CSV table of C-alpha atoms and ligand atoms in Angstrom, one decimal:
chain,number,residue,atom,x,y,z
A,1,UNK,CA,3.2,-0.4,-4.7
A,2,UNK,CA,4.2,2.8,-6.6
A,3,UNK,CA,7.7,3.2,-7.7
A,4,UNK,CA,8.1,6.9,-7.7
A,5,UNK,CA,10.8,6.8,-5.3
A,6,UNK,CA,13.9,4.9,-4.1
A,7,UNK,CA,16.3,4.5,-1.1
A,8,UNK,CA,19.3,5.7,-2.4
A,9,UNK,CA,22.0,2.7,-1.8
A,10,UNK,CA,25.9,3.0,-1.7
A,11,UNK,CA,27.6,1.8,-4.2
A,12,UNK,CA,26.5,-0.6,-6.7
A,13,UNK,CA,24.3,-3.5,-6.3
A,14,UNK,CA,27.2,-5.8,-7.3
A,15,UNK,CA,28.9,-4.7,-4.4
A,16,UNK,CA,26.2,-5.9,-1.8
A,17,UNK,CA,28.0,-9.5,-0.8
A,18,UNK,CA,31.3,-6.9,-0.7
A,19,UNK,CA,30.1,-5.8,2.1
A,20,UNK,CA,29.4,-8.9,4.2
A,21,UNK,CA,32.2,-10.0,6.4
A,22,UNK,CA,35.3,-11.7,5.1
A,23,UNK,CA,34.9,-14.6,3.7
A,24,UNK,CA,32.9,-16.9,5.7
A,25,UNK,CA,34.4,-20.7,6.3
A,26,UNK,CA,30.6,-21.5,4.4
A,27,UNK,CA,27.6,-22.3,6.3
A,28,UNK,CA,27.8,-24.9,8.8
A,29,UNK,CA,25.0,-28.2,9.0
A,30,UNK,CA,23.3,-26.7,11.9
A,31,UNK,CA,22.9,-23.1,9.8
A,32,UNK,CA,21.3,-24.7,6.9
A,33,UNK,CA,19.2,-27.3,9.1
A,34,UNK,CA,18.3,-23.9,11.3
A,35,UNK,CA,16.4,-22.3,8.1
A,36,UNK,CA,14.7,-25.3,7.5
A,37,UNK,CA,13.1,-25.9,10.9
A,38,UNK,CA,12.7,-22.1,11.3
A,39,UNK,CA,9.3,-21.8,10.1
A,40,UNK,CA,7.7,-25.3,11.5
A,41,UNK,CA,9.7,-24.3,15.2
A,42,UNK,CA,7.9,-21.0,15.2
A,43,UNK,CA,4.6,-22.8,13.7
A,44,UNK,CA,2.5,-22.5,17.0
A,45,UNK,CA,3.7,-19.2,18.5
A,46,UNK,CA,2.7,-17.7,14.5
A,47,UNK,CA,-0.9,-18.8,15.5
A,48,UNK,CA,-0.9,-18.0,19.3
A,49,UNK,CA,-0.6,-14.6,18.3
A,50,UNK,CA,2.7,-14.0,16.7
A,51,UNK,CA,1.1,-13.3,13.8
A,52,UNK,CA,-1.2,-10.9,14.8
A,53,UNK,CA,1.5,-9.1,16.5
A,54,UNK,CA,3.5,-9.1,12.9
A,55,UNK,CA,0.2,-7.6,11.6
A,56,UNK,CA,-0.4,-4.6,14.1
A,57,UNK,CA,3.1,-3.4,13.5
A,58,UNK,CA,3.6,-3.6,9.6
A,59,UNK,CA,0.1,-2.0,8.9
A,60,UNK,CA,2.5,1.4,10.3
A,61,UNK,CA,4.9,0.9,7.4
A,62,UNK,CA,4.9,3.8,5.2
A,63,UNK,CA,7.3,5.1,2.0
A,64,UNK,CA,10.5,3.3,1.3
A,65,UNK,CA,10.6,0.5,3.8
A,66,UNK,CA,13.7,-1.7,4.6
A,67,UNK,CA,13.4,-4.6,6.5
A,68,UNK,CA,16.7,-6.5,8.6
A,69,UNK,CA,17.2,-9.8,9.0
A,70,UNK,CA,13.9,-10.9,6.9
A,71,UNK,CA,14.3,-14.4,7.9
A,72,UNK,CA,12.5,-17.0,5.4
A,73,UNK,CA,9.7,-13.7,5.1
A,74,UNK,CA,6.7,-14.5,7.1
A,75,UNK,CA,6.1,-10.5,7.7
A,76,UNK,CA,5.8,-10.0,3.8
A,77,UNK,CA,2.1,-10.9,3.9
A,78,UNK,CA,1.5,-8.1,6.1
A,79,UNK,CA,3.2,-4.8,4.3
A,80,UNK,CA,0.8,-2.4,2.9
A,81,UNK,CA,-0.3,-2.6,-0.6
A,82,UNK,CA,1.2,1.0,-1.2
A,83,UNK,CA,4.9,1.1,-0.1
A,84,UNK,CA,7.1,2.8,-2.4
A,85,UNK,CA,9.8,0.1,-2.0
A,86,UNK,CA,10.3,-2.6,0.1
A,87,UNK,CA,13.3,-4.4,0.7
A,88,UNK,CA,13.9,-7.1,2.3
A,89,UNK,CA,18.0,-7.8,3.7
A,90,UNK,CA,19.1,-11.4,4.8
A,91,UNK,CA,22.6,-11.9,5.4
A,92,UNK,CA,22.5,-15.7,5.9
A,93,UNK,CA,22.6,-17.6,2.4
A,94,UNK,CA,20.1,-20.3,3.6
A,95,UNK,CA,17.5,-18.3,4.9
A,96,UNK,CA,18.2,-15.9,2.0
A,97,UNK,CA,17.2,-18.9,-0.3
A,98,UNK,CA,13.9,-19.4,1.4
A,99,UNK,CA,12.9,-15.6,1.5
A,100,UNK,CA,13.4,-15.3,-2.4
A,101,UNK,CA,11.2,-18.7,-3.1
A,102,UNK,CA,8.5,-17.0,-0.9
A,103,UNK,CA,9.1,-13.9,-2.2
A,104,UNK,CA,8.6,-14.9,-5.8
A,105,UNK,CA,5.4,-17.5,-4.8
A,106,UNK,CA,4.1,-13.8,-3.2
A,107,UNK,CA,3.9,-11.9,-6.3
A,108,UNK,CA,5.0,-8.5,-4.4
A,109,UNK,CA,7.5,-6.4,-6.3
A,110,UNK,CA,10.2,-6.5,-3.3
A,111,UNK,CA,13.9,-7.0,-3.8
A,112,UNK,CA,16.2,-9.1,-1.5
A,113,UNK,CA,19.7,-7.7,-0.5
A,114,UNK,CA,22.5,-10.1,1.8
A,115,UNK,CA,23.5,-7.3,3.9
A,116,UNK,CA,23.9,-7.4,7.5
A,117,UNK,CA,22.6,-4.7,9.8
A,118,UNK,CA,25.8,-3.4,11.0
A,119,UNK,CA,26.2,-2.1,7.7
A,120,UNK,CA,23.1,-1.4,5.7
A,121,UNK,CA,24.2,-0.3,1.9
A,122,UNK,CA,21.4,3.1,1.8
A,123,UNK,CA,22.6,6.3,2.2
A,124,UNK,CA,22.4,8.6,5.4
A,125,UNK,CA,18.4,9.8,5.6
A,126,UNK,CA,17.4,8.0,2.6
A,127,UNK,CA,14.9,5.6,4.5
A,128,UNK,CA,11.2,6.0,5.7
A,129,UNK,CA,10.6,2.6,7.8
A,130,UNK,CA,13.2,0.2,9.1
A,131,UNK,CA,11.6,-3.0,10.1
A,132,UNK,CA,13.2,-5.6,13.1
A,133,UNK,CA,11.4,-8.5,14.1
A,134,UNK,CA,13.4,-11.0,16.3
A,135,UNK,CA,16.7,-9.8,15.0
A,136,UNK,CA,18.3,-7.3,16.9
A,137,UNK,CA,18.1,-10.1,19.5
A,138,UNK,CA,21.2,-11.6,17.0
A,139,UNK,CA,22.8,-9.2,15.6
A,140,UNK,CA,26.2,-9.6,16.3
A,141,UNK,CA,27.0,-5.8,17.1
A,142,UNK,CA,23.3,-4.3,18.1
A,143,UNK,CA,25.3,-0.6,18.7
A,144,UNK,CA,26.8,-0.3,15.3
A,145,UNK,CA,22.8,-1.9,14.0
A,146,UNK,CA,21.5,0.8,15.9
A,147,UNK,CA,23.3,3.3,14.6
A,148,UNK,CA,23.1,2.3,11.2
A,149,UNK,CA,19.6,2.4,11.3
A,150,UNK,CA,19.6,6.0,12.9
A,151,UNK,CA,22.0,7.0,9.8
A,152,UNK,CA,19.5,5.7,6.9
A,153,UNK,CA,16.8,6.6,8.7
A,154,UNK,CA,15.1,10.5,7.1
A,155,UNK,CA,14.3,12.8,10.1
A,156,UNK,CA,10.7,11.4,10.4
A,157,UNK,CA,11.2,8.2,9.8
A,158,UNK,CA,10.6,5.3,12.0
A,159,UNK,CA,11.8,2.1,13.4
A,160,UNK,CA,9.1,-0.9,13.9
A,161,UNK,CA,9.9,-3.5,16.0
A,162,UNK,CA,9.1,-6.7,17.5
A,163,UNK,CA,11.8,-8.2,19.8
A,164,UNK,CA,11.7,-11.0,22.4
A,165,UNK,CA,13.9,-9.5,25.4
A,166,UNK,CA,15.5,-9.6,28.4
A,167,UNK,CA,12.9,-10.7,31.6
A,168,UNK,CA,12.2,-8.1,34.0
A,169,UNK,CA,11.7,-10.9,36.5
A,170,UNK,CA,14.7,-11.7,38.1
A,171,UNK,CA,13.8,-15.1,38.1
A,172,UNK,CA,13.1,-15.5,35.1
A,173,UNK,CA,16.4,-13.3,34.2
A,174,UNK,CA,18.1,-15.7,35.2
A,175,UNK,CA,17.3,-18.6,33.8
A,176,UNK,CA,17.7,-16.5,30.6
A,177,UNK,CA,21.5,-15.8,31.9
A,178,UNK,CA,21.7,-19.7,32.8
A,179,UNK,CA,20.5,-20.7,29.5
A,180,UNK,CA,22.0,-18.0,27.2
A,181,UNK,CA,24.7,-20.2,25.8
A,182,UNK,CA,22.8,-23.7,24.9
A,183,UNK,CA,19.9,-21.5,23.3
A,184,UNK,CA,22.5,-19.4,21.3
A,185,UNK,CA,24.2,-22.1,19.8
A,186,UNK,CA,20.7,-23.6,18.8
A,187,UNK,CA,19.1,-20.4,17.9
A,188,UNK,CA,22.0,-19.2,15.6
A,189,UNK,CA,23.0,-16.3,17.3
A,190,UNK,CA,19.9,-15.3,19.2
A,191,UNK,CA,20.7,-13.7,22.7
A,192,UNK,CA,17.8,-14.7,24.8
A,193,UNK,CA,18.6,-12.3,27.7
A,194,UNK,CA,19.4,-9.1,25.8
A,195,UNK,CA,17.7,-5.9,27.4
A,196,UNK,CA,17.2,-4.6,23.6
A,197,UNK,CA,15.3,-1.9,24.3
A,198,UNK,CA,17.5,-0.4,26.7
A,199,UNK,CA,20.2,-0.8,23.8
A,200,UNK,CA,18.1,1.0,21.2
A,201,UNK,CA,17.3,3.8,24.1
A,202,UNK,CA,20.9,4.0,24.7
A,203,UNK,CA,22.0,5.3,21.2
A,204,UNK,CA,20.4,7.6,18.8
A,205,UNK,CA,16.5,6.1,18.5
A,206,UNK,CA,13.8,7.2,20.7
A,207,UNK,CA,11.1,4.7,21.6
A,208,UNK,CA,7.9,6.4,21.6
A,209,UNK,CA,5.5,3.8,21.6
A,210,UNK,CA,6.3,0.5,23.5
A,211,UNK,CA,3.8,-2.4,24.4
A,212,UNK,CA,4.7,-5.4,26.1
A,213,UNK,CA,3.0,-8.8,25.4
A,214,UNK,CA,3.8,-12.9,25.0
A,215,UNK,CA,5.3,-14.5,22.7
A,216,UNK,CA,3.0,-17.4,23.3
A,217,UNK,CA,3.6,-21.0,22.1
A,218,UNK,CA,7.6,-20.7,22.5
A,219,UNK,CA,9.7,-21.9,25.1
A,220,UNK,CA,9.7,-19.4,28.4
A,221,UNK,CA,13.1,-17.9,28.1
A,222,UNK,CA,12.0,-16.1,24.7
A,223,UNK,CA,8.8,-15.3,25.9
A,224,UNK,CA,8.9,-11.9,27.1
A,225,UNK,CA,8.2,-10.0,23.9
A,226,UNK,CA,8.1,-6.2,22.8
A,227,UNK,CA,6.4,-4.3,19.7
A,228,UNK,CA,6.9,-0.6,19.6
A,229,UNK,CA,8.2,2.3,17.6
A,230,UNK,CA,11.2,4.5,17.6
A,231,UNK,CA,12.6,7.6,15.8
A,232,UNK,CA,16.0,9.4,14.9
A,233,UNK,CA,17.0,11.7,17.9
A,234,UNK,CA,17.3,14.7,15.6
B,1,SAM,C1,15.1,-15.2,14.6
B,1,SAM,S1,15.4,-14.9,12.9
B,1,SAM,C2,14.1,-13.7,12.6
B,1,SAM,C3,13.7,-13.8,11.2
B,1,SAM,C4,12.5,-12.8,10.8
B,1,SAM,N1,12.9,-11.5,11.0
B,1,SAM,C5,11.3,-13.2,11.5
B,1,SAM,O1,10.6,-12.3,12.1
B,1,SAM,O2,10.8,-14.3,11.5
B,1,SAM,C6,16.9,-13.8,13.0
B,1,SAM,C7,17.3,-13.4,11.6
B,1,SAM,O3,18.4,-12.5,11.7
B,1,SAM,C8,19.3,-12.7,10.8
B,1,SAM,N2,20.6,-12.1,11.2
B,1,SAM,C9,21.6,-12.7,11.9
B,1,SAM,N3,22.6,-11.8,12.0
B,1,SAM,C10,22.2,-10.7,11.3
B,1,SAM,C11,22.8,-9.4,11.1
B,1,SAM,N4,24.0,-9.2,11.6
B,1,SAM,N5,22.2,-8.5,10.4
B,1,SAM,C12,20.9,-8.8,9.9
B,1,SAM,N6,20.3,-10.0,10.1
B,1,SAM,C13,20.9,-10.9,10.8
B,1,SAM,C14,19.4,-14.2,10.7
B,1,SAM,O4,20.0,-14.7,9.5
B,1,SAM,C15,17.9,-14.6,10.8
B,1,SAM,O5,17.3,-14.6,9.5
């Protein structure tokens, strides 16, 4: 990875847990259990061809790359050797914990920030790729997300994404609706009947290249998955 250029951030590093949301109560049991049976829950949909989708997208990234919501980091073994910079935000301390430990076992020069998508700490068009995979699905506010990732985002620049979404089959649609609230409080967050891309459509990204597919291996209400692309309306 050359280093020749940066993504210009706002403010100070120090200020990066500034910007989280007031003062959090701390991390319940369930949030720091959740980042410890993230990566053996996803385990079989990885090799059923999560992985592969992870793969096909991140071989796109290009420049100064920032990725949301990085999880415990199983996309970092797919960037591209020659990123100008990649970072990688996590807002949630446990999760954040495991990304740095794989981060460091890695050996990739990345850097980790605990900033939330609805306010990303880069300045307006400072940003080549923005990376989402299975987050804007839990994002608390996937407008203001949206739009942040518009503003950081330079004229060409891109959004990669892989999201599980809302069914197009009413049947299954509904099941999503019966089951949203038992899977969000399991899944931290995670809206399993969100039509994401009709949100990202809706607000100042274009999606020009959009493939449905499986996410095989995981229970059928998260199943219907997306991978695509989308740039700044500009
Ligand atoms: C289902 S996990 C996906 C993790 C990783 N991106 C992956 O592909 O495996 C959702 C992630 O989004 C993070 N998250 C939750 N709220 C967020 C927010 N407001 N902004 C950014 N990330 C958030 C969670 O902490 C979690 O790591």
């Amino acid at each position: 990875m050359c280093g020749g250029r940066r993504a210009r951030m706002v403010g100070a590093m120090s200020t990066i847990t500034d910007l989280k949301a007031p003062p959090p109560p701390g991390p319940g049991l369930w949030t720091k259990a959740f980042a410890v049976v993230y990566d053996p829950f996803l385990w079989v949909g990885e090799r059923a061809g999560m992985r592969r989708h992870r793969r096909e997208l991140l071989r796109h990234a290009r420049g100064i790359t920032v990725e949301l919501g990085s999880g415990t980091g199983l996309n970092l073994r797919h960037y591209p050797d020659d990123l100008d910079e990649l970072t990688l935000t996590e807002p949630d301390a446990a999760m954040g914990a495991r990304l740095r430990r794989r981060l460091r076992r890695s050996g990739r020069p990345a850097r980790v920030l605990a900033a939330p998508a609805e306010r990303l700490p880069f300045d307006d068009d400072s940003v080549d790729t923005v990376v989402s995979t299975l987050v804007l699905c839990t994002v608390e506010a996937p407008d203001v997300a949206l739009r942040e990732i518009a503003r950081v985002l330079r004229p060409d620049g891109q959004l990669l994404f892989i999201e599980h979404v809302r069914s197009d089959s009413p049947r299954l649609a509904a099941w999503q609706d019966r089951l949203a609230g038992p899977w969000r409080r399991f899944a931290e967050g995670c809206r399993c009947n969100r039509a994401t891309v009709e949100l990202i459509e809706a607000g100042d990204l274009a999606v020009d290249e959009l493939r449905a597919a499986s996410w095989r291996g995981m229970p059928r209400i998260v199943r219907p998955l997306v991978a695509g692309r989308a740039r700044p309306r500009r």
